[in-house]
Every structure is written in structure tokens, then in C-alpha cells.
Amino acid sequence: RAQLKAKEFRYWLVVVGLYLLIVLASAAVHDALFMRLLLIAVNGGSLYLGAHLARQLKKVKISGKFVRPVLIIYQLLNAFAIVLNIFGRISLAKIFSLAAIIGLTQIVGLAVFIQVFSDALELQIKVSACNGGFFSRISINKMRVSFRRAMSVVSVILWLLVFLINLSIAGGVFEFIHQLLVKPRRFGSVGFTLGNVLFFAVILYISNVVQKHIGIVFGERSVSFNDHVEHKGSKLTLLRLLIAVAGILLAVTASGIPLDKLTVVLGALSVGIGLGMQNIVNNFVSGIILIFEKPFQIGDFIELIDKKGKIQDIGIRSSKMLTQQGAQVIIPNADLITNRFTNWTVNTAYVQSELLFKVPLATDIAAVNKIIGEETEQLDAVVKNMPPHVLINSVAGDVAELKVLVWISNVYAEAEFKSQLFQRLIGRFAQAEFKLK
């Protein structure tokens, strides 16, 4: 009751009341004209309620994607029940009336159940996340969407099952589906059944879902862009690869394709690879090379062509990089193998930062060097046992360009370090009456 507003709760009471009325009317109706007219009146009231609910659907919290198709079926069954009643088919009219109202009641109840259960699960996830439990590793938004999608599929299956049972056609439908799945079929010299194909697809789907989310079991967390240097091994990537390969082998076994016929499938795949799958296979093989060669790890800061960022994930086909601007870049593994990249954190996060500025040629370079040394020592990001170097980079006319090389302890702090040092140097140069060009 607390999950529904007052208006929505009244709609629910009307549906339940109509359900009870139809059940009682169906139980009492016989061939007498009065009782048949009573059932027709109840079906007419059901049609009116269905039309009213269809108009109010956008204002109701319950998702329309569940209720709208059921409302259409509900209206059709009540209309058929009236027609069958007029032509004297009382038994069929009863079956259609009951199937219509039970279907509507069930889908509304299931929709409310999904909403309530989703809210309860989200609350549990938030409590667990605050306590640092298992659910702290899970994204609440992704979990909510995935759970609602899974519950929706289960709800639709349950609704269809009850609906077919109410229409007394469940046995025939199940027998038809069984015959459809087990009937032998042939494609050239290869024999198969639709059931084998279905098992093949389901196993591949399950293995793909497992390999994507297996990291949660081992405490894998999302990599964030901060000044914390963190290296993570690629064992999970190798495990994902093993799960994917095992899923493919199990799916092929479940498909029922004989091993001697598998060469035909492999031949077809080789043609597909030759025509348009080179990039997919190239990225897949490159992913395997990255796993075993380990030129970088999850958490490393790398520079690739025009992109700099932190490696978030090493996948089978592609890897993910988180840039300093917060963008996630998907990089095909083949690009990481074929292109030159720089790993700034392969051993440590130390990086030599470079600053350039110009001063008049008559400036006392020794005094400038002293000021730079004093100011860099005041900054926490500087490596203390590595003093800065001031070099004359070039001389043009009456201007000398100075290059300052400073080792800092963290690659992630380079931008902030430069800003702080420039601010300090501008103030000190102004006090010393050194002019910058």
C-alpha cells in the first residue's frame, strides 16, 4: 500500500473487485438468459475499465511497457467473450473472461512486485556499500537496470505460463514448442535441431555475462583518476579469456555438431575472417599478447599517440583508458601492439617535468637558478634528492630561453605542480626585478 499513491491504489482496488465479480459471475452463470446478460454486463464493464486504464496509463507509476500489451489482450478477450456469449458459447465466454481479468491482475501485481523488490534490493546495496561489503563493488545504477531487466523477463514468462493455463491451451503450446525444438533439420551435410542452436546461444550468452562480471567476485573495483599509483595484474583478464574459450567449447558440444563436421564450420569461419573479420581476430590475438607480455598493467598511466590516461581495464578485444578530463577511451588491443606508447608508471610514477620561459640576456642566470631551487624545495610533489636543472635552451637577440627540468614524484600531479611553481616564480622574479619575456 505504501508503494502506491491514493489514486493508483483505488485503481488496484477496482481491478481486484472486478476480478472477484467475474469469478463469482462465471461460477453462477448458466444458460438462463438473465445470467448470460449479467455476464455480458460484467464484460462490458471490463471493457470500460480497460479503456479508462489505457487513458490513465501515462499518469500511473507502473511501467506502460508491461501493462499496455496486456490491456490490449484484456480488451480483445472481453470483446470475444461478449460475442461468444451472444452466440451461446457460454463455456468459452467464461474462459475468456477469467483469462482476461486474471491476466490484468497478474501483470499489475508483478509490476508492483518488481518495483518493491527493486527498491528493497537497492536499499540493501546502499547499506552494504556503506559497510564496505560485497555490494560496495557493484554500481547501483547498473545493478538496478540489470535486475529490473531480469525480473521483467521472469515476470513475462510467468504471465505467459499462467495465461496459457487459463486458456486451457498450455499443453498444446508446450507440445508444439517441444516438437519445434527437437525436430531434426539439415543444412547441407550437417544435421542439427533448433534446441541445439538455442543451447548454443544460451551458453555463449551466459559465458559472456560471467566473464564480464567475474571481477566482482575477486574484489575488482573501478579505476579512478587520482594521484594514487595503483598496479593491478592481468590475471582476471586471463581468467576471462579462459571462461570465454570454455564457453565456446561447451556451446559447440551442446550444439550437437559432430567433430568431423566441425571442419566445415571452421572453413566457413576462415572465409569470414578473410573477408571481414581480420580486425576482430587481430584484436583478439593482440589481447592474448598483452596478457602474457604485460607491457602495462591496470592502473598504469600511459601515453598513446595523442591520448594520455590511466588504464582501467584490459579486455579480450579492447582496453579502456580513463583520461585526465574524465573521458573513457576504448582502445582496440591491436593499436596497443602496433603503435608506440609510453608507460609512465612501469616502475615508479616519477616523471621529469619541463618548464620553459624567456628572460633578458643580461639576467643573472645564477640568481635565477638559486630562486628556482629555493621555490621547488617548497613543493611537496618534488623528489627531494633530485635537484632541478636550469639549462639555457636557446639565445635569440637579447633574449635567452631557459629550460627547467624538475623531477616530481607523481605523474598525476604534473599539471598542479607547474601551476604552483609558476605562481611562486612570478612573485619571486618580481621581487628580484627580473623581467620575463
Tab-separated table of C-alpha atoms in Angstrom:
chain	number	residue	atom	x	y	z
A	1	ARG	CA	0.000	0.000	0.000
A	2	ALA	CA	2.831	2.442	0.828
A	3	GLN	CA	4.344	1.971	-2.657
A	4	LEU	CA	1.206	3.294	-4.428
A	5	LYS	CA	-0.390	6.710	-4.438
A	6	ALA	CA	-4.039	7.051	-3.395
A	7	LYS	CA	-5.305	7.200	-6.989
A	8	GLU	CA	-3.215	4.235	-8.063
A	9	PHE	CA	-4.401	2.254	-5.051
A	10	ARG	CA	-8.023	2.946	-5.989
A	11	TYR	CA	-7.342	1.599	-9.486
A	12	TRP	CA	-5.890	-1.526	-7.922
A	13	LEU	CA	-8.967	-1.983	-5.706
A	14	VAL	CA	-11.258	-1.623	-8.738
A	15	VAL	CA	-9.295	-4.279	-10.637
A	16	VAL	CA	-9.411	-6.669	-7.643
A	17	GLY	CA	-13.125	-6.020	-7.184
A	18	LEU	CA	-13.788	-6.685	-10.845
A	19	TYR	CA	-11.733	-9.861	-10.580
A	20	LEU	CA	-13.905	-11.140	-7.735
A	21	LEU	CA	-17.082	-10.147	-9.576
A	22	ILE	CA	-16.094	-12.009	-12.751
A	23	VAL	CA	-15.085	-15.115	-10.776
A	24	LEU	CA	-18.461	-15.145	-8.987
A	25	ALA	CA	-20.397	-14.400	-12.174
A	26	SER	CA	-18.579	-17.131	-14.096
A	27	ALA	CA	-19.281	-19.629	-11.328
A	28	ALA	CA	-23.003	-18.738	-11.262
A	29	VAL	CA	-23.714	-18.251	-14.966
A	30	HIS	CA	-25.636	-20.944	-16.821
A	31	ASP	CA	-27.858	-20.987	-19.890
A	32	ALA	CA	-30.535	-18.788	-18.325
A	33	LEU	CA	-30.936	-15.525	-20.244
A	34	PHE	CA	-30.692	-13.344	-17.153
A	35	MET	CA	-27.397	-14.855	-16.072
A	36	ARG	CA	-25.944	-14.556	-19.577
A	37	LEU	CA	-26.964	-10.896	-19.677
A	38	LEU	CA	-25.272	-10.451	-16.308
A	39	LEU	CA	-22.001	-11.843	-17.679
A	40	ILE	CA	-22.318	-9.604	-20.759
A	41	ALA	CA	-22.795	-6.614	-18.456
A	42	VAL	CA	-19.706	-7.578	-16.463
A	43	ASN	CA	-17.686	-7.931	-19.696
A	44	GLY	CA	-18.962	-4.527	-20.804
A	45	GLY	CA	-17.832	-3.027	-17.509
A	46	SER	CA	-14.449	-4.684	-18.026
A	47	LEU	CA	-14.174	-3.061	-21.463
A	48	TYR	CA	-14.934	0.340	-19.960
A	49	LEU	CA	-12.337	-0.183	-17.214
A	50	GLY	CA	-9.739	-1.245	-19.781
A	51	ALA	CA	-10.386	1.851	-21.894
A	52	HIS	CA	-10.170	4.081	-18.818
A	53	LEU	CA	-6.910	2.474	-17.679
A	54	ALA	CA	-5.453	2.908	-21.163
A	55	ARG	CA	-6.147	6.658	-20.995
A	56	GLN	CA	-4.705	6.966	-17.495
A	57	LEU	CA	-1.683	4.757	-18.140
A	58	LYS	CA	0.771	7.653	-18.549
A	59	LYS	CA	-0.178	9.022	-15.140
A	60	VAL	CA	0.300	5.728	-13.334
A	61	LYS	CA	3.680	4.782	-11.837
A	62	ILE	CA	3.526	1.213	-13.181
A	63	SER	CA	5.525	0.842	-16.387
A	64	GLY	CA	3.412	1.014	-19.544
A	65	LYS	CA	5.570	-1.486	-21.390
A	66	PHE	CA	4.100	-4.202	-19.137
A	67	VAL	CA	0.500	-3.056	-18.859
A	68	ARG	CA	-0.220	-1.711	-22.354
A	69	PRO	CA	0.104	-5.023	-24.273
A	70	VAL	CA	-1.879	-6.826	-21.552
A	71	LEU	CA	-4.618	-4.174	-21.742
A	72	ILE	CA	-4.944	-4.815	-25.475
A	73	ILE	CA	-5.275	-8.570	-24.864
A	74	TYR	CA	-7.663	-7.835	-21.993
A	75	GLN	CA	-9.941	-5.775	-24.242
A	76	LEU	CA	-9.897	-8.341	-27.044
A	77	LEU	CA	-10.726	-11.245	-24.722
A	78	ASN	CA	-13.655	-9.380	-23.167
A	79	ALA	CA	-14.957	-8.463	-26.609
A	80	PHE	CA	-14.658	-12.091	-27.728
A	81	ALA	CA	-16.410	-13.197	-24.512
A	82	ILE	CA	-19.399	-10.954	-25.314
A	83	VAL	CA	-19.603	-12.274	-28.893
A	84	LEU	CA	-19.312	-15.903	-27.755
A	85	ASN	CA	-21.975	-15.317	-25.094
A	86	ILE	CA	-24.358	-13.904	-27.700
A	87	PHE	CA	-23.856	-16.989	-29.886
A	88	GLY	CA	-24.402	-19.339	-26.949
A	89	ARG	CA	-20.812	-20.455	-26.316
A	90	ILE	CA	-21.044	-19.901	-22.575
A	91	SER	CA	-18.061	-22.068	-21.579
A	92	LEU	CA	-15.681	-20.264	-23.910
A	93	ALA	CA	-17.085	-16.921	-22.778
A	94	LYS	CA	-16.296	-17.853	-19.153
A	95	ILE	CA	-12.759	-18.962	-20.050
A	96	PHE	CA	-12.036	-15.736	-21.969
A	97	SER	CA	-13.488	-13.557	-19.196
A	98	LEU	CA	-11.450	-15.240	-16.477
A	99	ALA	CA	-8.250	-15.273	-18.574
A	100	ALA	CA	-8.653	-11.539	-19.276
A	101	ILE	CA	-9.136	-10.366	-15.689
A	102	ILE	CA	-6.555	-12.786	-14.239
A	103	GLY	CA	-4.010	-11.636	-16.829
A	104	LEU	CA	-4.615	-7.972	-15.975
A	105	THR	CA	-4.498	-8.598	-12.219
A	106	GLN	CA	-1.334	-10.668	-12.514
A	107	ILE	CA	0.627	-8.186	-14.652
A	108	VAL	CA	-0.255	-5.273	-12.353
A	109	GLY	CA	0.773	-7.332	-9.339
A	110	LEU	CA	4.028	-8.384	-10.999
A	111	ALA	CA	4.840	-4.794	-11.974
A	112	VAL	CA	4.302	-3.627	-8.388
A	113	PHE	CA	6.357	-6.588	-7.120
A	114	ILE	CA	9.275	-5.635	-9.396
A	115	GLN	CA	9.145	-2.044	-8.155
A	116	VAL	CA	9.027	-3.044	-4.467
A	117	PHE	CA	11.724	-5.711	-4.812
A	118	SER	CA	13.982	-3.324	-6.774
A	119	ASP	CA	13.666	-0.661	-4.074
A	120	ALA	CA	14.455	-3.225	-1.353
A	121	LEU	CA	17.498	-4.526	-3.247
A	122	GLU	CA	18.778	-1.004	-3.878
A	123	LEU	CA	18.463	-0.218	-0.167
A	124	GLN	CA	20.400	-3.385	0.704
A	125	ILE	CA	23.130	-2.487	-1.800
A	126	LYS	CA	23.476	1.001	-0.312
A	127	VAL	CA	23.712	-0.398	3.235
A	128	SER	CA	26.312	-2.969	2.137
A	129	ALA	CA	28.277	-0.298	0.264
A	130	CYS	CA	28.393	1.910	3.359
A	131	ASN	CA	29.746	-1.027	5.376
A	132	GLY	CA	32.314	-1.944	2.720
A	133	GLY	CA	30.621	-5.277	1.984
A	134	PHE	CA	30.327	-7.287	-1.208
A	135	PHE	CA	27.808	-4.924	-2.805
A	136	SER	CA	30.217	-1.987	-2.423
A	137	ARG	CA	31.941	-3.288	-5.575
A	138	ILE	CA	28.747	-3.030	-7.633
A	139	SER	CA	27.464	0.032	-9.459
A	140	ILE	CA	23.998	0.762	-8.093
A	141	ASN	CA	22.705	2.191	-11.385
A	142	LYS	CA	23.916	-0.758	-13.454
A	143	MET	CA	22.654	-3.237	-10.881
A	144	ARG	CA	19.225	-1.591	-10.835
A	145	VAL	CA	18.906	-1.725	-14.618
A	146	SER	CA	20.161	-5.314	-14.877
A	147	PHE	CA	17.944	-6.539	-12.049
A	148	ARG	CA	14.826	-4.884	-13.436
A	149	ARG	CA	15.558	-6.338	-16.859
A	150	ALA	CA	15.999	-9.840	-15.428
A	151	MET	CA	12.863	-9.553	-13.281
A	152	SER	CA	10.928	-8.293	-16.294
A	153	VAL	CA	11.907	-11.354	-18.311
A	154	VAL	CA	10.918	-13.692	-15.464
A	155	SER	CA	7.616	-11.827	-14.989
A	156	VAL	CA	6.729	-12.064	-18.677
A	157	ILE	CA	7.467	-15.818	-18.678
A	158	LEU	CA	5.314	-16.350	-15.570
A	159	TRP	CA	2.493	-14.263	-17.016
A	160	LEU	CA	2.514	-16.181	-20.305
A	161	LEU	CA	2.537	-19.506	-18.442
A	162	VAL	CA	-0.494	-18.595	-16.287
A	163	PHE	CA	-2.271	-17.029	-19.273
A	164	LEU	CA	-1.911	-20.170	-21.382
A	165	ILE	CA	-3.073	-22.335	-18.485
A	166	ASN	CA	-6.172	-20.148	-18.022
A	167	LEU	CA	-6.996	-20.516	-21.716
A	168	SER	CA	-6.535	-24.307	-21.388
A	169	ILE	CA	-4.052	-24.357	-24.274
A	170	ALA	CA	-0.799	-24.687	-22.310
A	171	GLY	CA	-0.387	-28.380	-23.100
A	172	GLY	CA	-0.819	-27.885	-26.827
A	173	VAL	CA	1.547	-24.911	-26.932
A	174	PHE	CA	4.240	-26.755	-24.966
A	175	GLU	CA	3.927	-29.804	-27.204
A	176	PHE	CA	4.253	-27.607	-30.310
A	177	ILE	CA	7.366	-25.886	-28.902
A	178	HIS	CA	8.859	-29.267	-27.958
A	179	GLN	CA	8.336	-30.660	-31.442
A	180	LEU	CA	9.738	-27.463	-32.947
A	181	LEU	CA	12.914	-27.733	-30.868
A	182	VAL	CA	13.617	-31.467	-31.263
A	183	LYS	CA	12.711	-31.888	-34.936
A	184	PRO	CA	15.875	-32.916	-36.872
A	185	ARG	CA	16.975	-30.447	-39.535
A	186	ARG	CA	19.778	-30.389	-42.027
A	187	PHE	CA	21.996	-27.716	-43.519
A	188	GLY	CA	23.887	-29.443	-46.301
A	189	SER	CA	25.575	-32.418	-44.693
A	190	VAL	CA	25.301	-31.031	-41.145
A	191	GLY	CA	22.359	-32.160	-39.007
A	192	PHE	CA	21.034	-30.082	-36.110
A	193	THR	CA	17.931	-29.156	-34.121
A	194	LEU	CA	16.636	-25.764	-33.061
A	195	GLY	CA	17.052	-26.922	-29.458
A	196	ASN	CA	20.787	-27.386	-30.035
A	197	VAL	CA	21.006	-23.935	-31.597
A	198	LEU	CA	19.140	-22.473	-28.614
A	199	PHE	CA	21.503	-24.209	-26.155
A	200	PHE	CA	24.462	-22.911	-28.181
A	201	ALA	CA	23.223	-19.303	-27.952
A	202	VAL	CA	22.290	-19.535	-24.252
A	203	ILE	CA	25.681	-20.982	-23.246
A	204	LEU	CA	27.535	-18.296	-25.191
A	205	TYR	CA	25.396	-15.589	-23.586
A	206	ILE	CA	25.922	-16.960	-20.058
A	207	SER	CA	29.697	-17.321	-20.543
A	208	ASN	CA	29.861	-13.746	-21.837
A	209	VAL	CA	27.964	-12.419	-18.809
A	210	VAL	CA	30.151	-14.440	-16.405
A	211	GLN	CA	33.440	-13.292	-17.944
A	212	LYS	CA	32.304	-9.656	-17.819
A	213	HIS	CA	31.338	-9.706	-14.146
A	214	ILE	CA	33.764	-12.278	-12.696
A	215	GLY	CA	35.941	-9.442	-11.369
A	216	ILE	CA	33.320	-8.569	-8.737
A	217	VAL	CA	33.897	-11.931	-7.035
A	218	PHE	CA	37.628	-11.166	-6.695
A	219	GLY	CA	37.106	-7.657	-5.365
A	220	GLU	CA	37.794	-5.775	-8.598
A	221	ARG	CA	36.919	-2.099	-8.373
A	222	SER	CA	36.699	0.621	-10.966
A	223	VAL	CA	39.923	2.537	-11.561
A	224	SER	CA	39.566	6.243	-10.781
A	225	PHE	CA	41.813	9.070	-11.914
A	226	ASN	CA	43.583	10.354	-8.827
A	227	ASP	CA	47.134	10.799	-7.575
A	228	HIS	CA	47.250	7.273	-6.169
A	229	VAL	CA	49.546	4.947	-8.113
A	230	GLU	CA	47.965	1.522	-8.288
A	231	HIS	CA	49.031	-1.513	-10.300
A	232	LYS	CA	46.695	-4.416	-10.906
A	233	GLY	CA	47.682	-7.660	-12.577
A	234	SER	CA	46.082	-9.130	-15.686
A	235	LYS	CA	45.130	-12.438	-14.060
A	236	LEU	CA	41.462	-11.536	-14.260
A	237	THR	CA	41.833	-10.883	-17.981
A	238	LEU	CA	43.380	-14.319	-18.392
A	239	LEU	CA	40.533	-15.823	-16.373
A	240	ARG	CA	38.018	-14.043	-18.580
A	241	LEU	CA	39.761	-15.465	-21.641
A	242	LEU	CA	39.596	-18.983	-20.204
A	243	ILE	CA	35.893	-18.583	-19.409
A	244	ALA	CA	35.205	-17.333	-22.947
A	245	VAL	CA	37.117	-20.232	-24.535
A	246	ALA	CA	35.428	-22.767	-22.227
A	247	GLY	CA	32.048	-21.256	-23.103
A	248	ILE	CA	32.731	-21.580	-26.818
A	249	LEU	CA	33.855	-25.214	-26.482
A	250	LEU	CA	30.860	-26.080	-24.281
A	251	ALA	CA	28.497	-24.324	-26.686
A	252	VAL	CA	29.925	-26.250	-29.651
A	253	THR	CA	29.498	-29.503	-27.704
A	254	ALA	CA	25.895	-28.620	-26.796
A	255	SER	CA	25.114	-27.736	-30.407
A	256	GLY	CA	25.454	-31.394	-31.343
A	257	ILE	CA	27.717	-30.752	-34.323
A	258	PRO	CA	29.937	-33.817	-34.863
A	259	LEU	CA	33.651	-33.153	-34.629
A	260	ASP	CA	34.183	-34.397	-38.184
A	261	LYS	CA	31.681	-31.789	-39.367
A	262	LEU	CA	33.315	-29.031	-37.338
A	263	THR	CA	35.886	-28.579	-40.076
A	264	VAL	CA	33.079	-27.326	-42.328
A	265	VAL	CA	32.193	-24.658	-39.766
A	266	LEU	CA	35.852	-23.714	-39.316
A	267	GLY	CA	36.208	-23.438	-43.083
A	268	ALA	CA	33.246	-21.063	-43.192
A	269	LEU	CA	34.769	-19.048	-40.366
A	270	SER	CA	38.080	-18.832	-42.195
A	271	VAL	CA	36.278	-17.393	-45.213
A	272	GLY	CA	34.545	-14.885	-42.936
A	273	ILE	CA	37.863	-13.955	-41.342
A	274	GLY	CA	39.410	-13.485	-44.753
A	275	LEU	CA	36.542	-11.273	-45.924
A	276	GLY	CA	35.780	-9.028	-42.983
A	277	MET	CA	36.806	-10.338	-39.564
A	278	GLN	CA	40.527	-9.608	-39.723
A	279	ASN	CA	40.253	-6.736	-37.265
A	280	ILE	CA	38.274	-8.788	-34.732
A	281	VAL	CA	40.759	-11.671	-34.840
A	282	ASN	CA	43.699	-9.242	-34.797
A	283	ASN	CA	42.371	-7.523	-31.666
A	284	PHE	CA	41.651	-10.888	-30.018
A	285	VAL	CA	45.184	-12.166	-30.659
A	286	SER	CA	46.627	-8.820	-29.545
A	287	GLY	CA	44.681	-9.139	-26.281
A	288	ILE	CA	46.318	-12.519	-25.642
A	289	ILE	CA	49.758	-10.994	-26.333
A	290	LEU	CA	49.062	-8.154	-23.876
A	291	ILE	CA	48.050	-10.648	-21.186
A	292	PHE	CA	51.298	-12.603	-21.397
A	293	GLU	CA	53.814	-9.860	-22.312
A	294	LYS	CA	52.372	-7.360	-19.796
A	295	PRO	CA	53.750	-4.112	-21.295
A	296	PHE	CA	51.411	-2.339	-18.869
A	297	GLN	CA	49.004	-3.223	-16.078
A	298	ILE	CA	45.650	-1.953	-14.926
A	299	GLY	CA	46.279	1.349	-13.151
A	300	ASP	CA	49.326	2.342	-15.255
A	301	PHE	CA	49.499	5.824	-16.744
A	302	ILE	CA	50.315	5.582	-20.460
A	303	GLU	CA	50.590	7.924	-23.408
A	304	LEU	CA	49.363	6.626	-26.770
A	305	ILE	CA	49.628	8.906	-29.814
A	306	ASP	CA	47.564	11.950	-28.709
A	307	LYS	CA	45.947	10.375	-25.649
A	308	LYS	CA	47.160	10.237	-22.054
A	309	GLY	CA	45.378	8.371	-19.305
A	310	LYS	CA	45.108	5.604	-16.779
A	311	ILE	CA	44.397	2.034	-17.884
A	312	GLN	CA	41.012	0.996	-16.488
A	313	ASP	CA	40.618	-2.445	-17.990
A	314	ILE	CA	42.436	-4.875	-20.277
A	315	GLY	CA	39.821	-6.780	-22.227
A	316	ILE	CA	39.920	-9.644	-24.674
A	317	ARG	CA	39.165	-7.421	-27.670
A	318	SER	CA	39.812	-3.889	-26.412
A	319	SER	CA	41.145	-1.983	-23.419
A	320	LYS	CA	39.782	1.073	-21.601
A	321	MET	CA	41.675	4.235	-20.709
A	322	LEU	CA	40.468	6.963	-18.337
A	323	THR	CA	41.812	10.366	-19.392
A	324	GLN	CA	42.610	13.323	-17.168
A	325	GLN	CA	39.438	15.011	-18.451
A	326	GLY	CA	37.316	12.125	-17.132
A	327	ALA	CA	36.550	10.612	-20.554
A	328	GLN	CA	36.702	6.869	-21.118
A	329	VAL	CA	38.559	5.888	-24.292
A	330	ILE	CA	38.064	2.443	-25.853
A	331	ILE	CA	41.334	1.346	-27.491
A	332	PRO	CA	41.468	-1.741	-29.748
A	333	ASN	CA	44.184	-4.075	-28.487
A	334	ALA	CA	45.805	-4.127	-31.921
A	335	ASP	CA	46.559	-0.391	-31.580
A	336	LEU	CA	48.384	-1.045	-28.319
A	337	ILE	CA	50.534	-3.672	-30.004
A	338	THR	CA	51.303	-1.917	-33.284
A	339	ASN	CA	51.597	1.707	-32.111
A	340	ARG	CA	54.334	3.214	-29.945
A	341	PHE	CA	53.171	4.151	-26.458
A	342	THR	CA	54.871	5.416	-23.301
A	343	ASN	CA	54.277	3.838	-19.902
A	344	TRP	CA	54.961	6.495	-17.288
A	345	THR	CA	54.389	4.209	-14.299
A	346	VAL	CA	56.035	0.943	-15.307
A	347	ASN	CA	58.415	1.063	-12.317
A	348	THR	CA	57.603	4.283	-10.459
A	349	ALA	CA	55.386	7.268	-11.030
A	350	TYR	CA	58.379	9.660	-11.191
A	351	VAL	CA	58.344	11.996	-14.171
A	352	GLN	CA	60.663	14.785	-15.253
A	353	SER	CA	58.601	17.904	-15.734
A	354	GLU	CA	59.807	20.555	-18.159
A	355	LEU	CA	59.175	24.300	-17.884
A	356	LEU	CA	60.189	26.932	-20.447
A	357	PHE	CA	60.386	30.720	-20.056
A	358	LYS	CA	62.387	33.582	-21.528
A	359	VAL	CA	64.432	36.242	-19.754
A	360	PRO	CA	66.587	39.168	-20.956
A	361	LEU	CA	70.089	38.149	-21.945
A	362	ALA	CA	71.574	40.342	-19.200
A	363	THR	CA	69.739	38.458	-16.437
A	364	ASP	CA	71.876	36.873	-13.729
A	365	ILE	CA	71.361	33.162	-14.537
A	366	ALA	CA	72.953	32.078	-11.244
A	367	ALA	CA	70.435	34.147	-9.288
A	368	VAL	CA	67.612	32.686	-11.368
A	369	ASN	CA	68.940	29.201	-10.679
A	370	LYS	CA	69.012	29.910	-6.943
A	371	ILE	CA	65.431	31.223	-6.901
A	372	ILE	CA	64.181	28.183	-8.814
A	373	GLY	CA	65.968	25.827	-6.428
A	374	GLU	CA	64.517	27.555	-3.343
A	375	GLU	CA	60.969	27.570	-4.688
A	376	THR	CA	60.958	23.958	-5.919
A	377	GLU	CA	62.093	22.734	-2.495
A	378	GLN	CA	58.904	24.186	-1.008
A	379	LEU	CA	56.638	21.991	-3.155
A	380	ASP	CA	55.626	18.543	-1.918
A	381	ALA	CA	55.491	16.966	-5.387
A	382	VAL	CA	59.243	17.417	-5.999
A	383	VAL	CA	61.618	14.468	-5.498
A	384	LYS	CA	63.870	15.839	-2.748
A	385	ASN	CA	67.121	14.063	-3.673
A	386	MET	CA	66.932	15.201	-7.314
A	387	PRO	CA	67.662	18.962	-7.578
A	388	PRO	CA	66.253	20.890	-10.572
A	389	HIS	CA	68.425	21.699	-13.576
A	390	VAL	CA	68.305	25.094	-15.291
A	391	LEU	CA	69.579	24.969	-18.868
A	392	ILE	CA	69.919	27.669	-21.492
A	393	ASN	CA	67.815	26.221	-24.278
A	394	SER	CA	68.446	28.908	-26.908
A	395	VAL	CA	69.592	32.502	-27.403
A	396	ALA	CA	67.931	34.860	-29.854
A	397	GLY	CA	68.852	38.564	-29.957
A	398	ASP	CA	68.701	39.893	-26.415
A	399	VAL	CA	66.536	37.038	-25.100
A	400	ALA	CA	67.618	33.739	-23.526
A	401	GLU	CA	65.215	30.822	-23.309
A	402	LEU	CA	65.605	28.805	-20.119
A	403	LYS	CA	64.554	25.177	-19.711
A	404	VAL	CA	63.905	23.976	-16.159
A	405	LEU	CA	63.923	20.214	-15.598
A	406	VAL	CA	62.371	19.082	-12.301
A	407	TRP	CA	61.709	15.541	-11.126
A	408	ILE	CA	58.301	15.150	-9.468
A	409	SER	CA	57.120	12.113	-7.539
A	410	ASN	CA	53.778	11.630	-9.260
A	411	VAL	CA	52.826	11.896	-12.917
A	412	TYR	CA	49.262	12.738	-11.938
A	413	ALA	CA	50.382	15.898	-10.107
A	414	GLU	CA	52.345	17.422	-13.001
A	415	ALA	CA	49.717	19.980	-14.065
A	416	GLU	CA	49.146	21.213	-10.498
A	417	PHE	CA	52.906	21.294	-9.845
A	418	LYS	CA	53.564	23.523	-12.863
A	419	SER	CA	50.810	25.910	-11.838
A	420	GLN	CA	52.138	26.224	-8.275
A	421	LEU	CA	55.763	26.677	-9.372
A	422	PHE	CA	54.910	29.336	-11.971
A	423	GLN	CA	52.917	31.274	-9.373
A	424	ARG	CA	55.857	31.215	-6.953
A	425	LEU	CA	58.427	32.122	-9.605
A	426	ILE	CA	56.385	35.049	-10.920
A	427	GLY	CA	56.270	36.551	-7.418
A	428	ARG	CA	59.971	35.943	-6.704
A	429	PHE	CA	61.080	37.308	-10.106
A	430	ALA	CA	59.009	40.426	-9.491
A	431	GLN	CA	60.741	40.931	-6.093
A	432	ALA	CA	64.163	40.419	-7.675
A	433	GLU	CA	63.185	42.763	-10.561
A	434	PHE	CA	63.770	40.033	-13.146
A	435	LYS	CA	61.704	40.575	-16.254
A	436	LEU	CA	60.179	37.704	-18.195
A	437	LYS	CA	59.872	37.907	-21.948
